[in-house]
Each structure stands twice: as structure tokens, then as C-alpha cells.
Coordinates of C-alpha atoms and ligand atoms in Angstrom, one line a residue:
M1 CA -15.8 -4.6 1.7
L2 CA -16.9 -5.2 -1.6
Y3 CA -15.9 -3.0 -4.4
P4 CA -18.6 -1.0 -6.1
E5 CA -20.0 -2.7 -9.2
I6 CA -22.5 -2.2 -12.0
N7 CA -24.6 -5.4 -13.1
E8 CA -28.1 -6.0 -13.5
A9 CA -28.7 -5.2 -9.9
R10 CA -26.6 -2.7 -9.1
S11 CA -25.8 0.9 -10.4
V12 CA -22.6 3.0 -9.8
I13 CA -22.5 6.8 -10.0
D14 CA -18.7 8.4 -10.5
L15 CA -18.4 11.9 -8.4
S16 CA -15.0 12.7 -10.1
G17 CA -14.5 15.8 -11.1
P18 CA -14.4 19.6 -10.1
W19 CA -15.3 19.8 -6.7
Y20 CA -15.2 23.3 -4.9
F21 CA -12.4 23.4 -2.2
R22 CA -10.7 25.6 0.5
L23 CA -7.7 25.2 2.6
D24 CA -8.5 26.1 6.4
D25 CA -7.4 29.2 8.0
G26 CA -4.4 27.5 9.7
S27 CA -6.1 27.5 13.0
H28 CA -6.2 23.6 13.0
D29 CA -9.6 23.3 14.3
E30 CA -12.2 22.0 12.0
G31 CA -14.1 24.8 10.9
K32 CA -18.0 24.5 10.0
A33 CA -18.5 24.2 6.2
D34 CA -20.7 27.5 6.0
S35 CA -22.3 29.6 3.6
D36 CA -19.1 31.8 3.9
F37 CA -17.4 28.9 1.6
I38 CA -19.5 29.5 -1.4
G39 CA -17.9 32.6 -3.6
H40 CA -14.4 32.3 -1.6
D41 CA -13.3 28.7 -2.5
S42 CA -11.4 27.4 -6.1
L43 CA -12.2 24.3 -7.8
I44 CA -10.1 21.1 -7.2
A45 CA -9.7 18.0 -8.8
V46 CA -11.3 14.7 -7.6
P47 CA -9.7 12.1 -7.0
A48 CA -6.1 13.9 -6.7
S49 CA -3.8 15.0 -3.9
Y50 CA -4.4 18.8 -3.7
N51 CA -0.6 19.8 -3.0
D52 CA 0.7 19.9 -6.4
L53 CA -2.6 21.1 -8.0
K54 CA -1.9 25.1 -7.5
E55 CA 0.9 27.5 -8.0
N56 CA 0.2 28.6 -4.3
P57 CA 3.1 27.1 -1.8
E58 CA 0.1 27.0 0.9
Y59 CA -1.1 24.0 -0.9
R60 CA 2.3 22.2 -0.6
K61 CA 2.9 23.1 2.9
H62 CA -0.7 23.1 4.3
Y63 CA -1.0 21.7 7.9
G64 CA -4.6 20.8 8.9
W65 CA -8.2 20.8 7.7
A66 CA -9.3 21.5 3.8
Y67 CA -12.9 21.5 2.7
Y68 CA -14.5 19.8 -0.5
R69 CA -17.8 20.9 -1.3
R70 CA -20.4 19.5 -4.3
T71 CA -23.8 18.9 -4.6
I72 CA -25.2 15.1 -5.4
I73 CA -28.6 14.2 -6.8
I74 CA -30.1 10.6 -7.3
P75 CA -32.1 9.6 -10.3
R76 CA -35.5 9.0 -9.8
A77 CA -35.1 5.5 -11.3
L78 CA -32.6 4.7 -8.3
C79 CA -34.6 6.0 -5.6
S80 CA -36.3 3.0 -4.8
E81 CA -32.9 1.3 -4.0
R82 CA -30.6 1.1 -1.0
I83 CA -28.2 4.2 -1.6
M84 CA -24.7 4.0 -0.6
L85 CA -21.6 6.8 -0.5
R86 CA -18.3 5.2 -0.7
F87 CA -15.2 7.0 -0.8
D88 CA -12.0 5.0 -1.7
A89 CA -9.6 7.0 0.3
V90 CA -9.5 10.3 1.9
T91 CA -6.0 10.9 3.3
H92 CA -5.6 11.1 6.5
Y93 CA -9.1 12.0 8.5
A94 CA -12.4 12.5 7.0
K95 CA -15.7 13.9 8.1
V96 CA -18.5 14.0 5.6
Y97 CA -21.8 16.3 6.0
L98 CA -24.8 15.9 3.6
D99 CA -27.0 19.0 4.0
G100 CA -25.1 19.8 7.3
E101 CA -25.3 16.2 8.9
L102 CA -22.5 14.5 9.9
I103 CA -23.0 11.0 8.3
A104 CA -19.4 9.4 8.3
E105 CA -16.1 10.1 10.0
H106 CA -13.1 7.9 9.1
K107 CA -9.7 7.7 10.5
G108 CA -6.5 6.4 8.2
G109 CA -6.0 7.5 4.6
F110 CA -5.6 4.5 2.4
L111 CA -8.7 2.4 2.8
P112 CA -12.5 2.6 1.8
F113 CA -15.3 3.6 4.0
E114 CA -18.9 4.4 3.2
A115 CA -22.1 6.0 4.6
D116 CA -26.0 4.7 3.9
I117 CA -27.6 7.6 2.3
T118 CA -31.0 5.7 1.5
E119 CA -32.9 7.5 3.9
K120 CA -31.1 11.1 3.3
V121 CA -31.6 11.7 -0.5
K122 CA -35.1 12.5 -1.9
S123 CA -35.8 12.1 -5.4
G124 CA -35.2 15.1 -7.6
R125 CA -33.5 17.1 -5.0
E126 CA -30.1 18.4 -4.7
A127 CA -28.3 17.6 -1.4
E128 CA -24.9 19.3 -0.4
L129 CA -22.1 17.2 0.1
I130 CA -19.2 18.4 2.2
V131 CA -15.9 16.7 3.1
A132 CA -13.5 18.1 5.8
V133 CA -10.3 16.5 5.3
D134 CA -7.5 16.5 8.0
N135 CA -3.7 15.8 7.2
R136 CA -2.1 16.1 10.4
I137 CA 0.4 13.3 11.1
N138 CA 1.4 12.5 15.0
H139 CA 1.8 9.7 17.4
S140 CA -1.8 8.5 17.0
T141 CA -1.8 8.6 13.3
L142 CA -0.6 6.0 10.5
P143 CA 1.6 6.7 9.3
M144 CA 3.3 8.3 12.1
G145 CA 4.3 12.1 12.2
N146 CA 5.8 14.5 14.4
E147 CA 3.0 17.1 13.9
G148 CA 4.4 20.6 15.6
G149 CA 8.0 19.4 14.8
T150 CA 10.4 21.5 12.6
A151 CA 13.0 19.1 11.3
F152 CA 13.6 16.2 9.0
F153 CA 16.6 15.3 7.0
G154 CA 18.5 18.2 7.9
S155 CA 21.2 19.0 10.6
D156 CA 18.7 21.1 12.7
N157 CA 20.5 19.1 15.5
A158 CA 23.7 20.9 15.5
D159 CA 24.9 22.5 18.9
V160 CA 24.9 26.2 17.1
P161 CA 23.1 28.7 19.8
S162 CA 21.7 30.6 16.7
V163 CA 20.5 27.6 15.2
I164 CA 19.0 26.5 18.6
A165 CA 17.2 29.7 19.0
A166 CA 15.9 29.9 15.2
K167 CA 14.6 26.2 15.8
K168 CA 12.5 27.7 18.6
W169 CA 11.4 30.4 16.9
R170 CA 10.5 28.4 13.8
K171 CA 6.9 27.9 13.0
P172 CA 5.5 24.6 13.8
T173 CA 5.1 22.2 11.1
N174 CA 3.2 19.0 10.0
L175 CA 6.4 16.9 10.4
P176 CA 6.4 13.2 8.6
N177 CA 8.2 10.7 10.1
F178 CA 8.6 8.9 6.9
D179 CA 10.3 9.6 3.7
F180 CA 7.6 10.2 1.0
F181 CA 5.8 13.5 0.5
N182 CA 2.4 13.4 2.7
Y183 CA 0.0 14.1 -0.1
A184 CA -3.3 14.5 1.0
G185 CA -7.0 15.1 0.1
I186 CA -10.0 13.0 -1.4
N187 CA -6.9 10.8 -3.3
R188 CA -9.3 7.7 -4.5
P189 CA -13.0 7.9 -6.3
V190 CA -16.0 8.8 -4.7
R191 CA -18.9 6.8 -5.7
I192 CA -22.7 6.3 -5.2
Y193 CA -23.8 2.9 -5.6
T194 CA -27.0 1.1 -5.3
T195 CA -28.1 -2.4 -4.4
P196 CA -31.4 -3.6 -3.7
K197 CA -32.9 -3.4 -0.5
S198 CA -31.9 -7.1 0.6
Y199 CA -28.3 -7.4 -0.5
I200 CA -24.9 -9.2 -0.6
D201 CA -22.8 -7.4 2.1
D202 CA -19.4 -9.3 1.6
I203 CA -18.2 -12.4 0.1
T204 CA -15.1 -14.8 1.0
I205 CA -13.3 -17.0 -1.0
T206 CA -10.5 -19.2 -0.1
T207 CA -9.1 -21.8 -2.4
D208 CA -6.9 -24.9 -1.9
I209 CA -5.5 -27.6 -4.3
E210 CA -6.1 -31.4 -3.9
G211 CA -4.3 -33.3 -6.9
N212 CA -5.6 -31.5 -10.1
D213 CA -8.6 -30.5 -8.3
G214 CA -9.2 -26.8 -6.9
V215 CA -11.1 -26.7 -3.6
I216 CA -13.3 -23.5 -3.2
S217 CA -14.8 -22.6 0.2
F218 CA -17.1 -19.5 -0.1
S219 CA -19.2 -17.7 2.5
V220 CA -21.6 -15.2 1.7
S221 CA -22.8 -12.5 4.1
A222 CA -26.1 -11.3 3.0
K223 CA -28.8 -8.8 4.5
G224 CA -32.4 -9.2 4.4
S225 CA -34.7 -12.0 2.9
G226 CA -33.8 -14.3 0.1
K227 CA -32.6 -17.6 -1.3
T228 CA -28.6 -17.1 -1.9
T229 CA -26.8 -19.1 -4.5
V230 CA -23.3 -18.9 -5.7
E231 CA -22.2 -20.2 -9.4
I232 CA -18.8 -20.7 -10.4
V233 CA -18.2 -19.5 -14.0
D234 CA -14.9 -20.2 -16.1
R235 CA -12.9 -17.6 -18.0
E236 CA -14.8 -18.3 -21.3
G237 CA -17.9 -17.7 -19.2
K238 CA -19.2 -21.2 -19.0
R239 CA -20.8 -22.1 -15.3
I240 CA -19.0 -25.0 -14.3
A241 CA -20.6 -25.5 -10.6
E242 CA -23.1 -24.0 -8.3
A243 CA -24.3 -24.1 -4.9
E244 CA -27.1 -22.9 -2.5
G245 CA -26.5 -21.3 0.5
T246 CA -24.4 -18.8 2.3
E247 CA -21.6 -21.2 3.0
G248 CA -20.3 -24.2 1.1
V249 CA -17.5 -25.9 -0.5
I250 CA -17.3 -26.7 -4.3
R251 CA -14.6 -28.9 -6.0
I252 CA -13.5 -27.9 -9.4
K253 CA -12.2 -31.1 -11.4
D254 CA -8.8 -30.4 -13.3
A255 CA -9.0 -26.8 -12.2
H256 CA -6.8 -24.0 -14.0
L257 CA -4.5 -22.4 -11.0
W258 CA -3.7 -18.6 -10.9
W259 CA 0.2 -18.4 -12.0
P260 CA 2.4 -15.5 -11.8
Y261 CA 3.0 -14.4 -15.4
P262 CA 5.0 -15.4 -17.4
G263 CA 2.6 -18.4 -16.0
D264 CA -1.0 -18.2 -16.4
P265 CA -3.1 -15.8 -14.1
Y266 CA -6.2 -17.7 -14.7
L267 CA -9.3 -16.2 -13.2
Y268 CA -12.8 -17.8 -12.3
K269 CA -15.8 -15.6 -11.6
A270 CA -18.0 -16.6 -8.3
V271 CA -21.3 -15.4 -9.2
A272 CA -23.2 -14.6 -5.9
R273 CA -27.0 -13.9 -6.0
H274 CA -29.4 -12.9 -2.8
G275 CA -32.9 -12.3 -3.6
D276 CA -32.7 -9.7 -6.3
D277 CA -29.0 -8.8 -5.7
V278 CA -26.2 -10.2 -7.6
Y279 CA -22.5 -9.7 -7.1
S280 CA -19.5 -11.1 -9.4
L281 CA -15.9 -11.4 -7.8
E282 CA -13.0 -12.8 -9.8
F283 CA -10.9 -15.0 -7.8
G284 CA -7.7 -17.3 -8.7
I285 CA -7.4 -21.0 -7.5
R286 CA -3.7 -20.9 -5.6
T287 CA -2.1 -21.6 -2.6
A288 CA 0.6 -19.6 -0.8
E289 CA 2.3 -20.7 2.2
V290 CA 6.0 -20.8 4.1
N291 CA 7.8 -24.4 4.4
G292 CA 11.0 -24.3 5.7
L293 CA 13.3 -21.9 3.5
D294 CA 10.6 -22.0 0.6
F295 CA 7.8 -19.6 -0.1
L296 CA 5.5 -22.0 -2.1
I297 CA 2.6 -20.6 -4.6
N298 CA 1.0 -23.8 -5.8
G299 CA 3.5 -25.6 -4.0
R300 CA 6.5 -24.5 -5.9
P301 CA 9.3 -22.2 -4.4
F302 CA 8.8 -18.7 -5.6
Y303 CA 11.8 -16.4 -5.9
F304 CA 10.5 -12.5 -5.3
K305 CA 12.0 -10.1 -8.0
G306 CA 10.2 -6.8 -8.0
F307 CA 10.3 -3.5 -6.2
G308 CA 9.4 -1.6 -3.2
K309 CA 6.8 1.1 -5.2
H310 CA 4.8 4.0 -4.3
E311 CA 1.8 5.7 -5.3
D312 CA 3.4 8.8 -6.6
T313 CA 3.1 10.6 -10.0
A314 CA 3.8 14.1 -11.1
I315 CA 0.7 16.5 -10.4
H316 CA -1.4 13.9 -9.2
G317 CA 0.6 13.3 -5.8
R318 CA -1.0 10.1 -4.5
G319 CA -4.1 10.9 -6.2
F320 CA -5.6 7.8 -8.3
D321 CA -4.0 7.3 -11.6
F322 CA -5.1 4.3 -13.3
V323 CA -3.0 5.3 -16.8
M324 CA 0.2 5.1 -14.5
D325 CA -0.7 2.1 -12.8
M326 CA -1.2 0.5 -16.1
K327 CA 2.5 1.7 -17.2
D328 CA 3.8 0.3 -14.1
V329 CA 2.4 -2.8 -14.7
S330 CA 4.0 -3.0 -18.2
M331 CA 7.2 -1.8 -16.9
I332 CA 7.1 -4.6 -14.2
H333 CA 6.8 -6.9 -17.1
W334 CA 9.4 -5.5 -19.1
M335 CA 12.0 -5.8 -16.4
G336 CA 11.4 -9.5 -15.6
A337 CA 9.9 -8.7 -12.2
N338 CA 7.1 -10.7 -10.6
S339 CA 6.2 -9.0 -7.4
F340 CA 6.1 -5.7 -5.5
R341 CA 5.5 -4.4 -1.9
T342 CA 2.6 -1.9 -1.4
S343 CA 5.3 0.2 0.6
H344 CA 4.2 2.2 2.8
Y345 CA 0.3 1.9 2.7
P346 CA -2.4 0.1 1.1
Y347 CA -2.6 1.0 -2.9
A348 CA -6.0 1.6 -4.7
E349 CA -8.1 -1.4 -5.2
E350 CA -7.7 -1.0 -9.1
M351 CA -4.3 -1.8 -9.1
Y352 CA -4.8 -5.2 -7.2
Q353 CA -7.3 -6.0 -9.5
L354 CA -4.9 -5.3 -12.6
C355 CA -2.2 -7.4 -10.7
D356 CA -4.7 -10.5 -10.3
R357 CA -5.5 -10.3 -14.0
E358 CA -1.6 -9.6 -15.0
G359 CA -0.2 -12.2 -12.8
I360 CA 1.9 -9.9 -10.5
V361 CA 2.5 -10.9 -6.6
I362 CA 1.9 -8.4 -4.1
I363 CA 3.0 -8.1 -0.5
D364 CA 0.4 -6.0 1.0
E365 CA 1.5 -3.4 3.5
T366 CA -0.5 -1.4 6.2
P367 CA 0.2 2.3 6.4
A368 CA 2.1 1.9 9.6
V369 CA 5.4 3.4 8.7
G370 CA 7.3 5.6 10.9
I371 CA 6.5 4.0 14.4
G372 CA 9.4 5.6 16.5
G373 CA 11.8 8.5 16.1
T374 CA 11.2 9.6 20.0
T375 CA 13.5 9.5 22.6
E376 CA 10.8 7.8 24.9
D377 CA 9.4 4.4 24.1
I378 CA 6.9 4.8 21.5
Y379 CA 5.0 1.8 22.2
K380 CA 4.4 3.3 25.6
I381 CA 3.7 7.0 24.9
G382 CA 2.1 6.7 21.5
S383 CA -1.8 5.8 21.2
F384 CA -1.7 4.2 17.8
R385 CA -2.4 0.5 18.9
K386 CA -6.2 0.2 18.1
H387 CA -6.0 2.2 14.9
H388 CA -3.1 -0.5 13.8
E389 CA -5.6 -3.2 14.8
D390 CA -8.4 -1.5 12.7
V391 CA -6.3 -1.0 9.4
I392 CA -5.1 -4.4 9.8
K393 CA -8.9 -5.9 10.0
D394 CA -10.2 -3.4 7.1
L395 CA -7.0 -4.2 4.7
I396 CA -7.8 -7.8 5.0
A397 CA -11.8 -7.3 4.6
R398 CA -10.8 -5.3 1.5
D399 CA -8.0 -7.6 -0.1
K400 CA -8.4 -10.9 1.4
N401 CA -10.0 -12.3 -2.0
H402 CA -7.1 -11.1 -4.3
P403 CA -5.0 -14.1 -5.4
S404 CA -2.1 -11.3 -6.1
V405 CA -2.0 -10.8 -2.3
V406 CA 0.4 -13.6 -1.2
M407 CA 1.4 -11.9 2.2
W408 CA 0.9 -9.2 4.4
S409 CA 3.3 -6.8 6.0
M410 CA 1.7 -5.4 9.2
G411 CA 4.3 -2.4 8.8
N412 CA 7.7 -0.6 7.7
E413 CA 10.8 0.5 9.9
P414 CA 9.3 0.5 13.0
D415 CA 11.6 1.1 15.9
V416 CA 12.5 -2.4 17.2
V417 CA 15.8 -2.1 19.2
S418 CA 15.6 1.1 21.5
Y419 CA 13.2 -1.0 23.6
P420 CA 13.4 -4.5 22.3
D421 CA 10.8 -5.5 24.9
S422 CA 7.9 -3.3 24.3
A423 CA 8.7 -3.7 20.4
Y424 CA 8.2 -7.5 21.1
E425 CA 5.3 -7.4 22.8
Y426 CA 3.7 -5.1 20.2
W427 CA 4.6 -6.8 17.2
H428 CA 4.2 -10.4 18.5
S429 CA 0.5 -9.8 19.6
L430 CA -0.2 -7.8 16.5
Y431 CA 1.3 -10.9 14.1
E432 CA -1.1 -13.2 16.1
Y433 CA -4.2 -10.6 15.5
T434 CA -3.3 -10.4 11.8
K435 CA -2.8 -14.6 11.3
A436 CA -6.3 -15.2 13.0
L437 CA -8.0 -12.3 10.9
D438 CA -7.1 -13.8 7.5
P439 CA -9.3 -16.4 6.3
A440 CA -6.9 -17.6 3.7
G441 CA -3.9 -17.7 6.4
R442 CA -1.6 -16.2 4.4
P443 CA 2.0 -15.5 5.7
V444 CA 2.7 -12.4 7.9
T445 CA 5.6 -10.4 8.3
F446 CA 6.7 -6.8 8.9
V447 CA 9.8 -4.9 7.2
C448 CA 12.5 -4.2 9.6
N449 CA 14.9 -1.2 8.9
Q450 CA 18.8 -1.2 9.2
N451 CA 19.2 -1.8 12.8
N452 CA 21.3 -3.7 15.7
Y453 CA 20.0 -6.9 14.5
E454 CA 21.3 -8.7 17.5
R455 CA 19.1 -6.9 19.6
D456 CA 16.2 -7.0 17.5
R457 CA 14.1 -9.8 19.1
I458 CA 10.9 -9.7 16.6
T459 CA 11.9 -9.8 13.1
R460 CA 13.2 -13.2 13.5
E461 CA 9.8 -14.3 14.4
M462 CA 7.9 -13.2 11.6
D463 CA 6.9 -15.9 8.7
V464 CA 9.4 -14.7 6.4
V465 CA 12.4 -12.0 7.6
C466 CA 12.2 -9.3 5.8
I467 CA 15.0 -6.6 5.7
N468 CA 16.1 -3.0 4.3
R469 CA 19.8 -2.5 4.3
Y470 CA 21.6 0.2 2.8
Y471 CA 25.3 -0.8 3.0
G472 CA 27.2 1.3 0.9
W473 CA 24.8 4.1 0.9
Y474 CA 23.7 5.6 4.1
N475 CA 26.7 3.7 5.8
L476 CA 30.1 2.7 4.6
S477 CA 29.0 5.2 1.6
G478 CA 30.4 4.7 -1.5
D479 CA 32.6 1.7 -0.5
M480 CA 31.2 -1.2 -2.0
E481 CA 34.0 -3.8 -0.8
A482 CA 33.5 -2.7 3.0
A483 CA 29.7 -2.8 1.9
A484 CA 29.5 -6.4 1.0
Y485 CA 31.8 -7.3 3.9
A486 CA 29.3 -5.8 6.4
L487 CA 26.3 -7.3 4.6
N488 CA 27.9 -10.8 4.8
M489 CA 28.4 -10.4 8.5
E490 CA 24.9 -9.7 8.9
L491 CA 23.7 -12.3 6.4
D492 CA 25.5 -14.8 8.5
F493 CA 23.7 -14.1 11.6
W494 CA 20.1 -14.2 9.7
E495 CA 21.5 -17.8 8.0
E496 CA 21.6 -19.0 11.5
I497 CA 18.0 -17.7 12.3
G498 CA 16.7 -20.4 9.8
K499 CA 14.0 -18.3 8.2
P500 CA 13.4 -17.5 4.6
L501 CA 14.6 -13.7 3.9
I502 CA 13.3 -11.2 1.3
I503 CA 15.8 -8.1 1.0
T504 CA 12.7 -5.5 0.9
E505 CA 14.7 -2.6 0.2
Y506 CA 18.6 -1.9 -1.0
G507 CA 19.4 1.3 -3.4
A508 CA 21.4 4.1 -4.1
D509 CA 20.2 7.5 -5.1
T510 CA 20.9 8.2 -8.8
L511 CA 20.7 11.1 -11.0
P512 CA 19.6 10.1 -14.6
G513 CA 22.1 11.1 -17.0
F514 CA 24.9 11.6 -14.5
H515 CA 27.8 9.5 -15.5
L516 CA 31.1 8.8 -14.4
S517 CA 33.8 6.6 -15.6
S518 CA 34.9 6.0 -12.0
P519 CA 31.6 4.9 -10.3
E520 CA 30.9 7.4 -7.5
M521 CA 27.7 8.0 -5.6
F522 CA 24.9 9.5 -7.3
S523 CA 26.2 8.4 -10.8
E524 CA 24.2 5.9 -13.2
E525 CA 27.5 3.8 -13.0
F526 CA 27.5 3.6 -9.0
Q527 CA 23.8 2.6 -9.1
I528 CA 24.8 -0.7 -11.3
L529 CA 28.2 -1.5 -9.1
Y530 CA 25.9 -1.4 -6.0
Y531 CA 23.3 -3.6 -7.1
R532 CA 25.7 -5.8 -9.2
T533 CA 27.6 -6.1 -5.5
M534 CA 24.6 -6.8 -3.5
N535 CA 23.0 -9.1 -5.7
G536 CA 26.3 -11.1 -6.2
E537 CA 25.9 -11.6 -2.3
F538 CA 22.4 -12.6 -2.2
D539 CA 23.1 -15.1 -4.9
K540 CA 25.2 -17.3 -2.9
R541 CA 22.7 -17.6 0.1
K542 CA 19.7 -20.1 -0.3
F543 CA 17.8 -18.8 2.1
I544 CA 17.3 -15.4 0.2
I545 CA 14.4 -15.8 -1.5
G546 CA 13.8 -12.3 -3.0
E547 CA 15.1 -9.1 -3.8
H548 CA 13.1 -6.0 -4.1
P549 CA 15.3 -2.8 -5.0
W550 CA 14.1 0.5 -3.5
N551 CA 12.3 2.0 -5.5
F552 CA 10.6 1.2 -8.5
A553 CA 10.5 5.1 -9.7
D554 CA 12.0 8.6 -8.5
F555 CA 9.3 10.1 -6.0
S556 CA 8.5 13.1 -4.1
T557 CA 9.4 13.5 -0.3
I558 CA 9.8 16.6 1.8
Q559 CA 12.9 19.0 0.9
G560 CA 16.1 18.4 2.6
P561 CA 19.9 18.6 1.9
M562 CA 19.4 14.5 1.2
R563 CA 16.7 15.0 -1.3
A564 CA 17.1 16.7 -4.7
D565 CA 13.8 16.8 -6.0
G566 CA 12.7 14.1 -3.9
N567 CA 14.2 10.4 -3.5
R568 CA 16.1 9.3 -6.5
K569 CA 16.6 5.7 -5.8
G570 CA 14.4 4.7 -8.7
L571 CA 15.3 2.5 -11.4
L572 CA 13.1 4.6 -13.2
T573 CA 12.3 8.2 -13.3
R574 CA 9.5 9.9 -11.8
D575 CA 8.1 9.8 -15.3
R576 CA 9.2 6.0 -15.7
R577 CA 12.2 6.4 -18.0
P578 CA 14.5 3.6 -17.4
K579 CA 17.9 4.4 -15.7
M580 CA 20.6 2.2 -16.7
A581 CA 20.2 0.0 -13.6
A582 CA 16.7 -0.8 -15.0
H583 CA 18.5 -2.4 -18.2
Y584 CA 20.9 -4.2 -15.6
F585 CA 18.0 -5.6 -13.7
R586 CA 15.9 -6.4 -16.8
K587 CA 18.9 -8.8 -18.3
R588 CA 19.4 -10.1 -14.6
W589 CA 15.6 -10.8 -13.9
L590 CA 14.8 -12.4 -17.4
A591 CA 17.3 -15.0 -16.8
I592 CA 16.2 -15.9 -13.3
P593 CA 13.2 -18.2 -13.0
D594 CA 10.2 -17.2 -11.1
F595 CA 10.2 -21.0 -9.4
G596 CA 12.9 -23.0 -8.2
Y597 CA 15.8 -20.4 -8.1
K598 CA 18.6 -21.7 -6.4
R599 CA 17.0 -24.9 -5.5
Ligands
LIG609 C1 14.0 3.4 4.3 C2 12.6 3.6 4.0 C3 12.2 4.2 2.5 C4 12.8 5.3 2.5 C5 14.4 4.4 2.3 C6 15.3 5.7 1.5 O1 11.7 2.6 4.3 O2 10.8 4.7 2.9 O3 12.8 5.9 1.3 O4 15.1 4.0 3.4 O5 15.8 6.4 2.7 O6 14.6 3.6 5.5 O7 15.3 5.8 0.5

């Protein structure tokens, strides 16, 4: 799906700002937006998560539907165009009404959807737009939750009669099966955009390198009559090639390749025209593939230095925050990192555009986190397969043209050992499905949790083995010698498997400013000891091709006895101040080359 663009043929109206808002009455049924709404509602910011915007605990712990309302009006000058209403992300389920008519419905909180409203809006007349948003998470949603449950990160399982009784008595909640706050609402921009009636629906660009030449394959999907052309424009704005038709191959002599920073992340533009419509798409010429134990970018072995991240900032919650995205990219450069994973859901499109331009490499993850946590086989009792396929399809459709995206992650930490055969069947077929969808054929993986790796049949089948490991934190806590011993035993196992491996998470909660002369857990000194020990072991193993500490920054979670104001494993605080370990990594990573490390 193309990102909304303003150019000589297209216009964009941004609907950011205050919208009327109300939480539902707690019945968990979608109420109808009615006249009763007016006068009983408050104002809320769009885009943003609603949870932290009001001094009312109901906003933070809300469970169910919420309603947003505003009016829209189309300027007369645009009324002869095709008019689209686009939502970049509504978390997690949206129903959109225009003048009382349901015009769009969408499941999944992190990908865009749109509705054609051309026939529904009349010049000079205001139309009422209502968006009903559901934040419930259960065994059919991604991320997965335990809607109706009451416990997480606690000792609620204790065999204490009074606790057992109180658990039954307690009100059910919208319980996550994942470790980040379930921020909800209209989290990303809402826009009206227009195109001519004959229009470009989609563009796909894939690239290859032959000698010094870049080979660009393009395909333009267009609706309505008109001639289709594509021009390639270089960074200086010079037209260097052109072709006619909806598909073709263009060869660029002595092409500039897209390299991760501090290399040159060179971007070209493909300017597609169809009839009166035009769309220009930035793209880079680069390849990304796995070969033996190497992850090759433009044929050279890349070492992933970076993070698991979150879209999480104070007040905004998971709401789009371009200022923070800029700051994050700056901090990534400052620390000498070159990559991150969009743990645990697709991020806002603007972040990928920024990373294309700034030369940061992305492992792009779906929102499939929390699959498991049940006493029965989740692959048999859950109804999420079709939705998982849909998010993979939509993710690839949205992000396929970004040079920054070098690998797809189908999900994070599903249960793959309780029912290894079911897990195998599920993830193996999804892997093949994902592979077949990407026109650029990027490597595909999923990220596995600390488990009985011998029973896990599926992680070893991924193009890159991606593992999250917390030796020395959740197990063998504080004993880094024992942690190194255990880590090495496991690494011997993976070395035998003979695939490249990225440590996609490892980390220790750390309270900034808490110092100890003897490094114990939660102190800044321990965080450094932890990473120094782990990294020392990674450095000895050639097949480890990347290290992503967890997490880039502290982030909000549900409350619980293991979470003091959220998850504190950040190398940065939530407001992006470096902990001591950030300086440690900066020194380490500035000394590790992006290409050829350990080769
Ligand atoms: C991992 C999860 C991540 C958590 C992390 C932690 O992938 O989402 O935040 O553990 O516990 O298992 O800090």
C-alpha cells in the first residue's frame, strides 16, 4: 500500500488534532455512536494512545471499546478527484462510520487501512466521522492476550486459599500475554488523500547488482485508462533512465548502492506516471541474502549491532512521535549501532523512511507476540492463523520497497517446545508463505525465547537463527560465571546446527543512578558486567552475526512485582538519557566494523 504523497496530481489533508472521545460503558459490546455522544464526551489527541492522556485511571486500564468523533469536509477544488480516507494504525480493532454508515472495518493495530469515500462526501457539506476502537486481546488477536484473565508477572499462582478465592472474586481484565503496555487508540495519523480517477494503485521495485551495474525491476499496478511510464531520478534530481509500460527492467551503469551508515545510504527515485496520476517512490539499490554463515548486504558480510526497540514514549504511549523517532535514530548513530528489530510489531511508516535515508538496517517484525501461555496446544485452540497470514501479507505490501528492511520476522517468542510438532507445522508453513510473498526474496526468521532448544524443531529451520536469552537475569540470576557456562553449552548446540545466529535479546533491568562497588543486579555496574560477559562469549563464535541488547530504552508495561515503572532493561532511560552501559556499547560498537567482523 502506497504512503500518502503530495505532488502535482495528489493532495493530502491531515486529520491530526483534537477529536471528541469517550470510553465505552464497560459492557464490551460495541455501542453505537449516537446523539447521546455529544455533550458527554471529552477531547483527545489524534494521533496518540489515549491511555496516559487523562488523570483518570479508567483510561489506563480500559478494557473494550472507545469512540472517536469529528467532522470532515472536502474542499470544492478536490471534489472531482478520487477521495480516500486512510488510517495508518488503529489499535487493535477499528470500525469506521461516515454519517452513520459503516465504511471500513479493520483487525490489527499496527498496519494501515483505507476506505474510498469518493461517492460519500459532497462538496461543501460536513460529514460526521466516528471511529470505534477495541483494545481487547485474546487468542484470536496479534499480539495475543488472555482477555478475561487476572494475573501477569505476579505470584498469583500461590497455593493460598484466600488468594485463590480472591482471584475468582476479582474483576476480569484485558490481560496481555506480552511485556509491553497495551497502548490503544488512533495511534498513527489519519489522512484524507486524493488521486485522479485513473490512478496508480501500487509500485513494486526490486533491485540486483551485476558488476558495477544496478538492475531495477519495476511493476506498476494502475487502475483506469492511461499510459504508464517510469523514470529513474538520481539524488541530484537528474533523470537517468526511463521506461514505458507497467513492468520492466532498467539497468543503471555504475550505480550508487545503498549502504548502511557510515556508508552512503544512496537513494534513487522512481517516478511513475499513469494517465494524470504521478507517484514518486524513493528506493535503494542493494541486495540482502544469507550465504553459509554470512548475512550479506551487497555481497559483504554484515554484523548486526543494534537493539530490540519499542514505539514507546511518555504521554504519547505508542502514538506516532516523529520527534522521538529522529532522536532515536540520532542515538543509534551515536552508539555506533547499525540496526534494530521492530519488536514486537510493525512501526510507523515514517520511521522506515527515516532509516532508508539514514542508513539504518531493520529486521521487520509482525505483531505475532505472545502465542502460547495456555495449558492446551495454542496452535489447536487459537484462531489466529488467518489473521497472522493477513498481517504478513499487509506488512510485506507496505514495506517491500524499503532498502532498510533486510529480513522479515514472523513473530516473537511463540511457544515452540510444549507442542513441538504443532509448532513445527504452523511455523514451517508460515515461513514458506512469507518467502513466497516477498518479491525481493528477503531472508525470513522468527525470534525464539529461552527454551529447551533441543526440543525446539523449528528455530533451526529459519534463514537466520534468532534467539532471546536471559542467562544471568531470569535464570542463574546475578551469577555471570554460571551464566557464561550455560550460554556456552547452548552455543555449542547452535554451532552444530550450522546457521548464522543473531542474539536478538539479552539484557538486565537497571535503575539509572543506582551504583554499587560490587556489581549486583539492578545496578549500572551489573548491567555492564552482564553485557561484557555475554559479548565476550559472542566474540569467540564466528557464527554469531549480530547482537541486539534488550532494550534500546526503558518502556512502559503492565504493573507487577518485577516491573518498577515498566521494563528497565533500556540502555537509555525512557527519555533517552544514556545509562553507563550505553557508553560501554558506544566504545565497543565504534570499534566493531559493520562488514567483515570475525571474518
Ligand atoms: C523477552 C520478550 C520481551 C520482554 C523481555 C523481558 O521478548 O518482550 O520485554 O523478555 O522480559 O522474553 O525484559
